[in-house]
PDB file of C-alpha atoms in Angstrom:
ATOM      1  CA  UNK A   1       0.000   0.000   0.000  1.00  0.00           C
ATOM      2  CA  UNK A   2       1.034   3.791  -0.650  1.00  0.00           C
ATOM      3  CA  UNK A   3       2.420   6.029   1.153  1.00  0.00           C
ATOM      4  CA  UNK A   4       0.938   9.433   1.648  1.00  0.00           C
ATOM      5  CA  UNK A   5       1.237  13.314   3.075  1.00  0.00           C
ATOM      6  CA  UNK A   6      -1.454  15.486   3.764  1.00  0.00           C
ATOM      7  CA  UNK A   7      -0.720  19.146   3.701  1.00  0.00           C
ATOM      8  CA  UNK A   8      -3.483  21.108   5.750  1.00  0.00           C
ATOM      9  CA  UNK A   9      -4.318  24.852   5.930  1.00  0.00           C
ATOM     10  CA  UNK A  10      -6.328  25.706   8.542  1.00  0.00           C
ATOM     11  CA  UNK A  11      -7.773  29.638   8.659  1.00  0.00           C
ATOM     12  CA  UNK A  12     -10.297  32.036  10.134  1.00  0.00           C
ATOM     13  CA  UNK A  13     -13.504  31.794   8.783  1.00  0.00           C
ATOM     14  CA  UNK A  14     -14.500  35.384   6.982  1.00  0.00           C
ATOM     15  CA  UNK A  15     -15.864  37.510   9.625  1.00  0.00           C
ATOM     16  CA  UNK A  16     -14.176  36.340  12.797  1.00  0.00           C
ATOM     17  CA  UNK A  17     -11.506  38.474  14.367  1.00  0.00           C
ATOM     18  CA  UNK A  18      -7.959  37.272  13.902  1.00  0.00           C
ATOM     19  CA  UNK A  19      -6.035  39.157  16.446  1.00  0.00           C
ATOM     20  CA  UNK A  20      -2.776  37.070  14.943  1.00  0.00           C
ATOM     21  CA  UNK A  21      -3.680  38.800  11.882  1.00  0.00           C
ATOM     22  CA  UNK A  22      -4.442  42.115  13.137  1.00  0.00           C
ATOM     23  CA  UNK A  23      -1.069  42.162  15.106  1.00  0.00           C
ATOM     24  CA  UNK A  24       0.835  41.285  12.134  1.00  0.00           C
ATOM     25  CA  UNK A  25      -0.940  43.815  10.028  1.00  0.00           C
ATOM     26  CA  UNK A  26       0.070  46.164  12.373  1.00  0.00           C
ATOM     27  CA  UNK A  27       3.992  44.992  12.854  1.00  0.00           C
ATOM     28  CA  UNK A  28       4.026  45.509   9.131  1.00  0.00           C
ATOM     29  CA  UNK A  29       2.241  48.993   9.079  1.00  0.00           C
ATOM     30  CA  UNK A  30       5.197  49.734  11.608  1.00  0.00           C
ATOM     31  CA  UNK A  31       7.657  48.965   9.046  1.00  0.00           C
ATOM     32  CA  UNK A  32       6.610  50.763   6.373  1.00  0.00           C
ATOM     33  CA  UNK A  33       4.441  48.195   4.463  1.00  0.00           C
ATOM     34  CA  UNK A  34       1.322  50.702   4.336  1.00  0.00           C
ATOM     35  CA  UNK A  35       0.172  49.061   1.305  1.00  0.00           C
ATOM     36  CA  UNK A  36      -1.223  45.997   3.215  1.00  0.00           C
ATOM     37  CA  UNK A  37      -4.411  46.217   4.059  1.00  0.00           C
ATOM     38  CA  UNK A  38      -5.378  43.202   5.280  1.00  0.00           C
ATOM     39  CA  UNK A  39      -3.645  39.923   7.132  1.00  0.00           C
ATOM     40  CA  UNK A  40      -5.415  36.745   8.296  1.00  0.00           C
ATOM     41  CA  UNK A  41      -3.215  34.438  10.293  1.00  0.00           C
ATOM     42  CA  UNK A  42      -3.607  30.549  10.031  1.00  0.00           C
ATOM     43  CA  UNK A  43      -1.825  27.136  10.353  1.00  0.00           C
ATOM     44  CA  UNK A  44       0.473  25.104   7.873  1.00  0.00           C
ATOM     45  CA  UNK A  45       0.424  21.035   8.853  1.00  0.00           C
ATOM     46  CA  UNK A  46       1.999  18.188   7.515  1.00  0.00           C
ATOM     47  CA  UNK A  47       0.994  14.455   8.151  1.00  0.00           C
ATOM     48  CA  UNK A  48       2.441  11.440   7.128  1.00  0.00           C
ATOM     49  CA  UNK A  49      -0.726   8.759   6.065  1.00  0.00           C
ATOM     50  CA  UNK A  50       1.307   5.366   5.951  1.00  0.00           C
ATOM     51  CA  UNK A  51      -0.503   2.732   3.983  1.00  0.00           C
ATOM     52  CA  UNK A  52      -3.621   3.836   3.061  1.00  0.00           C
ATOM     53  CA  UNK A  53      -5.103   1.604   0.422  1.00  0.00           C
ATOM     54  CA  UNK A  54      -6.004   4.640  -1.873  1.00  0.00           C
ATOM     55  CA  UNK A  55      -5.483   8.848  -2.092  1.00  0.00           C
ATOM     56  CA  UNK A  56      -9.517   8.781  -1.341  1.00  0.00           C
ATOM     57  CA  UNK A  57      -8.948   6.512   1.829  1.00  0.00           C
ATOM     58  CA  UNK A  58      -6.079   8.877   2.400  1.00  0.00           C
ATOM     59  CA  UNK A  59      -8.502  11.974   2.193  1.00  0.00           C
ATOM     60  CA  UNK A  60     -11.186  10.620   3.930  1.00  0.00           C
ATOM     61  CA  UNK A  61      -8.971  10.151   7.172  1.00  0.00           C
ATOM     62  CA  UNK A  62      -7.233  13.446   6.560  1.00  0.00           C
ATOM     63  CA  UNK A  63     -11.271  15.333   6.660  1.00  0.00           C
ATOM     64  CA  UNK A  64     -11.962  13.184  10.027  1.00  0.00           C
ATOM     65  CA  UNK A  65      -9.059  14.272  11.527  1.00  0.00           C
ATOM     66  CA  UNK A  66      -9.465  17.893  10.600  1.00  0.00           C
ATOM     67  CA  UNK A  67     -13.156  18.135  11.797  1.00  0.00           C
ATOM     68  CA  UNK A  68     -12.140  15.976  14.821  1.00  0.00           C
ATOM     69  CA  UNK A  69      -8.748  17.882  15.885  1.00  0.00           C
ATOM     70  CA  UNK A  70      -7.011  19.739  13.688  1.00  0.00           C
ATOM     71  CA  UNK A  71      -9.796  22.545  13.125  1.00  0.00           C
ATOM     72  CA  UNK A  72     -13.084  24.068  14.810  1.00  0.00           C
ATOM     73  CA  UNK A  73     -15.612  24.457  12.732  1.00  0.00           C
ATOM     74  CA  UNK A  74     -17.016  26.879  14.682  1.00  0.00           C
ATOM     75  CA  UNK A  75     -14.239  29.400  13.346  1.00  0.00           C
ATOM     76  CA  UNK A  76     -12.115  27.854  11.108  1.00  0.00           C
ATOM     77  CA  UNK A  77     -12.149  26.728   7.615  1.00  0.00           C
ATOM     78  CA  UNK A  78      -9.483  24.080   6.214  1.00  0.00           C
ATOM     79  CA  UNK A  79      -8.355  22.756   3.129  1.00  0.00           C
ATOM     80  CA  UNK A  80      -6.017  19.776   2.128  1.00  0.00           C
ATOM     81  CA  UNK A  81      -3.939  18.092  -0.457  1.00  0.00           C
ATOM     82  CA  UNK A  82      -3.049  14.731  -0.544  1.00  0.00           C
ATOM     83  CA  UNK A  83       0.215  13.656  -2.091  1.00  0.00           C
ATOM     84  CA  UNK A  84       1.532  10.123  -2.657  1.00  0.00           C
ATOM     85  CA  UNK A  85       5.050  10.404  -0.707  1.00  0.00           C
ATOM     86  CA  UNK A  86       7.496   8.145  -1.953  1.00  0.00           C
TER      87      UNK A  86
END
């Protein structure tokens, strides 16, 4: 069986306050950057799926464990890609 690596985004949903954001924004105002207007702050994760029997078994365990742990749903909003890792 395969090999495979999920690589997960996890960010804000539109609308809720990002204070990681908002004090990045702000760092970068400090700096000079005044053309950004805008900064929403979010996660990067990467997870090793050994032997999955298939890239769909492989993204069907990567959405359980984002709904179950890796994101809440409440506030967040995550996407994936699943790679075969050699």
């Amino acid at each position: 069986m395969p090999n495979f690596l999920a690589r997960i985004y996890v960010t804000p949903k539109p609308g809720v306050v990002d204070p990681q954001g908002l004090s990045i924004l702000g760092g970068l105002k400090n700096l000079g950057y005044d053309s950004v207007s805008a900064v929403r702050a979010g996660r990067y994760l990467e997870i090793q799926i050994g032997e999955a029997p298939s890239r769909e078994a492989a993204e069907s365990r990567t959405t359980d464990m984002c709904r179950q742990l890796l994101a809440n749903p409440v506030i967040e909003d995550y996407r994936f890609e699943v790679v075969e890792n050699d």
